[in-house]
Short mmCIF file of C-alpha atoms in Angstrom, two decimals:
data_model
loop_
_atom_site.label_atom_id
_atom_site.label_comp_id
_atom_site.label_asym_id
_atom_site.label_seq_id
_atom_site.Cartn_x
_atom_site.Cartn_y
_atom_site.Cartn_z
CA MET A 1 54.60 -14.11 3.76
CA SER A 2 53.10 -16.64 5.88
CA ARG A 3 52.59 -20.23 4.30
CA VAL A 4 48.92 -19.71 4.17
CA LEU A 5 48.82 -16.45 2.11
CA LYS A 6 51.57 -18.08 -0.44
CA VAL A 7 49.03 -20.86 -0.83
CA ILE A 8 46.08 -18.62 -1.50
CA ALA A 9 48.52 -16.35 -3.84
CA LEU A 10 49.46 -19.51 -5.71
CA LEU A 11 46.03 -20.91 -5.97
CA PHE A 12 44.84 -17.28 -7.24
CA VAL A 13 47.55 -17.31 -9.74
CA CYS A 14 46.57 -21.07 -10.95
CA PHE A 15 42.75 -20.11 -11.39
CA SER A 16 43.33 -16.80 -12.86
CA SER A 17 45.48 -17.93 -15.39
CA ALA A 18 43.15 -21.13 -16.13
CA ALA A 19 40.25 -18.66 -16.76
CA LEU A 20 42.39 -16.43 -18.80
CA ALA A 21 43.22 -19.18 -20.91
CA ASP A 22 39.46 -20.56 -21.22
CA ASP A 23 38.74 -17.16 -22.67
CA THR A 24 41.34 -17.03 -25.33
CA THR A 25 40.78 -20.41 -26.61
CA ALA A 26 36.96 -20.27 -26.53
CA THR A 27 35.51 -20.98 -29.56
CA PRO A 28 33.00 -18.52 -31.36
CA PRO A 29 29.31 -19.75 -31.19
CA ASP A 30 27.72 -21.19 -33.80
CA PRO A 31 26.19 -18.72 -36.03
CA ALA A 32 22.80 -20.63 -36.62
CA ARG A 33 22.26 -20.70 -32.96
CA VAL A 34 23.26 -16.76 -32.65
CA ALA A 35 20.86 -16.21 -35.47
CA ALA A 36 18.23 -18.32 -33.48
CA ALA A 37 19.01 -16.24 -30.28
CA ARG A 38 19.19 -13.07 -31.92
CA ASP A 39 15.20 -13.84 -33.42
CA LEU A 40 14.22 -14.81 -29.95
CA LEU A 41 15.38 -11.63 -28.34
CA GLU A 42 13.56 -9.97 -30.99
CA VAL A 43 10.41 -11.49 -30.37
CA THR A 44 10.69 -11.31 -26.52
CA GLY A 45 11.14 -7.27 -26.83
CA VAL A 46 14.36 -7.46 -24.81
CA THR A 47 15.37 -4.22 -26.59
CA LYS A 48 12.34 -2.69 -25.65
CA GLN A 49 12.23 -4.08 -22.16
CA MET A 50 15.91 -2.83 -21.49
CA ASP A 51 14.55 0.79 -22.41
CA GLY A 52 11.56 0.49 -20.11
CA MET A 53 13.74 -0.91 -17.17
CA VAL A 54 15.94 1.96 -17.45
CA GLU A 55 13.10 4.32 -17.53
CA ALA A 56 11.63 2.73 -14.76
CA MET A 57 15.02 2.62 -12.88
CA SER A 58 15.43 6.53 -13.77
CA ARG A 59 11.88 7.30 -12.26
CA GLY A 60 12.58 5.16 -9.06
CA PHE A 61 15.87 6.67 -8.24
CA ALA A 62 14.53 10.17 -9.06
CA LYS A 63 11.68 9.40 -6.24
CA GLY A 64 14.05 7.83 -3.99
CA ALA A 65 16.80 10.90 -4.09
CA ASN A 66 13.65 13.12 -3.71
CA ALA A 67 14.53 15.06 -6.85
CA ASP A 68 11.37 16.82 -6.82
CA ASN A 69 12.10 18.68 -3.68
CA SER A 70 15.54 18.68 -3.44
CA GLU A 71 18.72 20.38 -5.20
CA ALA A 72 20.79 17.47 -4.22
CA GLY A 73 18.25 14.97 -5.23
CA LYS A 74 18.05 16.72 -8.79
CA LYS A 75 21.70 16.61 -9.05
CA LEU A 76 21.89 12.72 -8.01
CA SER A 77 18.96 11.88 -10.37
CA ALA A 78 20.84 13.77 -13.39
CA GLN A 79 24.01 11.76 -12.56
CA PHE A 80 21.83 8.69 -12.52
CA ASP A 81 20.33 9.29 -15.79
CA SER A 82 23.72 10.13 -17.35
CA SER A 83 24.79 7.00 -16.20
CA MET A 84 21.89 5.22 -17.67
CA LYS A 85 22.15 6.61 -21.06
CA LYS A 86 25.58 5.62 -21.28
CA LEU A 87 24.50 2.21 -20.50
CA LEU A 88 22.30 2.30 -23.28
CA ASP A 89 25.01 3.41 -25.36
CA TYR A 90 26.34 -0.39 -25.07
CA LYS A 91 22.58 -1.71 -26.04
CA ASP A 92 23.54 -3.15 -29.32
CA GLN A 93 26.81 -4.72 -27.82
CA MET A 94 24.90 -6.12 -24.63
CA ILE A 95 22.18 -7.65 -27.11
CA SER A 96 24.99 -9.21 -29.07
CA ASP A 97 26.60 -10.62 -25.70
CA PHE A 98 22.84 -12.01 -24.77
CA ALA A 99 22.60 -13.81 -28.22
CA ASN A 100 26.09 -15.36 -27.56
CA LEU A 101 25.01 -16.45 -24.14
CA TYR A 102 21.67 -17.83 -25.20
CA ALA A 103 23.60 -19.63 -28.24
CA GLU A 104 26.20 -20.95 -25.68
CA THR A 105 23.24 -22.45 -23.37
CA PHE A 106 20.55 -23.66 -26.12
CA THR A 107 20.16 -25.04 -29.19
CA ALA A 108 19.06 -23.27 -32.44
CA GLU A 109 15.87 -25.73 -32.22
CA GLU A 110 15.25 -24.97 -28.56
CA MET A 111 15.07 -21.29 -29.10
CA LYS A 112 13.22 -21.43 -32.43
CA ALA A 113 10.45 -23.35 -30.49
CA VAL A 114 10.29 -20.72 -27.44
CA ALA A 115 10.46 -18.12 -30.11
CA ASP A 116 7.41 -19.76 -32.09
CA PHE A 117 5.70 -19.99 -28.75
CA TYR A 118 6.14 -16.26 -28.25
CA ARG A 119 4.63 -15.76 -31.68
CA SER A 120 1.39 -17.93 -30.43
CA GLY A 121 -1.61 -16.24 -28.99
CA PRO A 122 -0.88 -17.15 -25.42
CA GLY A 123 2.85 -16.17 -26.07
CA ALA A 124 2.00 -12.96 -27.79
CA ARG A 125 -0.36 -11.90 -24.75
CA PHE A 126 2.22 -12.97 -22.29
CA ILE A 127 5.04 -10.56 -23.97
CA SER A 128 2.46 -7.55 -24.45
CA MET A 129 1.72 -8.10 -20.71
CA THR A 130 5.44 -8.04 -19.66
CA PRO A 131 5.64 -4.22 -19.39
CA GLU A 132 2.47 -4.00 -17.31
CA LEU A 133 3.62 -6.73 -15.26
CA MET A 134 7.24 -5.07 -14.86
CA LYS A 135 5.78 -1.70 -13.74
CA LYS A 136 3.26 -3.46 -11.06
CA GLY A 137 6.37 -5.47 -9.80
CA ALA A 138 8.59 -2.70 -9.50
CA GLU A 139 5.85 -0.81 -7.61
CA ILE A 140 5.48 -3.65 -5.23
CA GLY A 141 9.40 -3.69 -4.93
CA MET A 142 9.10 0.03 -4.18
CA LYS A 143 6.65 -0.50 -1.51
CA TYR A 144 8.89 -2.85 0.22
CA SER A 145 12.00 -0.64 -0.25
CA THR A 146 10.11 2.35 1.35
CA LYS A 147 9.09 0.01 4.30
CA ILE A 148 12.82 -0.87 4.94
CA ALA A 149 13.90 2.84 4.53
CA ASP A 150 11.22 3.94 6.77
CA GLU A 151 12.38 1.14 9.52
CA LEU A 152 16.19 2.12 8.99
CA LYS A 153 15.29 5.94 9.55
CA ALA A 154 13.33 4.81 12.76
CA GLY A 155 16.28 3.07 13.85
CA GLN A 156 14.68 -0.25 13.62
CA THR A 157 16.17 -3.54 11.97
CA PRO A 158 14.34 -4.17 8.86
CA SER A 159 12.31 -7.94 9.43
CA ALA A 160 10.18 -9.64 6.93
CA ASP A 161 7.89 -10.55 9.79
CA GLN A 162 6.93 -6.99 10.26
CA LYS A 163 3.91 -6.04 7.95
#
């Protein structure tokens, strides 16, 4: 093995070991922070957003796979839907992981202040409009994805300069 490869291998082992050591010695997040994080996730509707995101992704995938007009597209779409349902089986665990992430990142007081904002008039309106904004945002993304797909089919290199 060349000297460079030995050095790379040694660095990989050292950094991998350090990362594993960090994982095993991590202290659990403060329960007050986790509770504040869960409250924030609840008030912002993360669970509903996850459901809506999966539904939108399934519709977009079905459209992209041409599921309405193709047996292969229907099969691919069904496989995608199955995978998305499996993802949602982990929703509670994902919410716990999100809560821990927030708890590690923000203080309980910060999360309470943000949750209070989302319970206020402007914050509640923002939350209520988020699904519509996400839907319209997805439509914008699909518009440009379609442009790129059309350019690729035509043998062009996709370009942000083209309109």
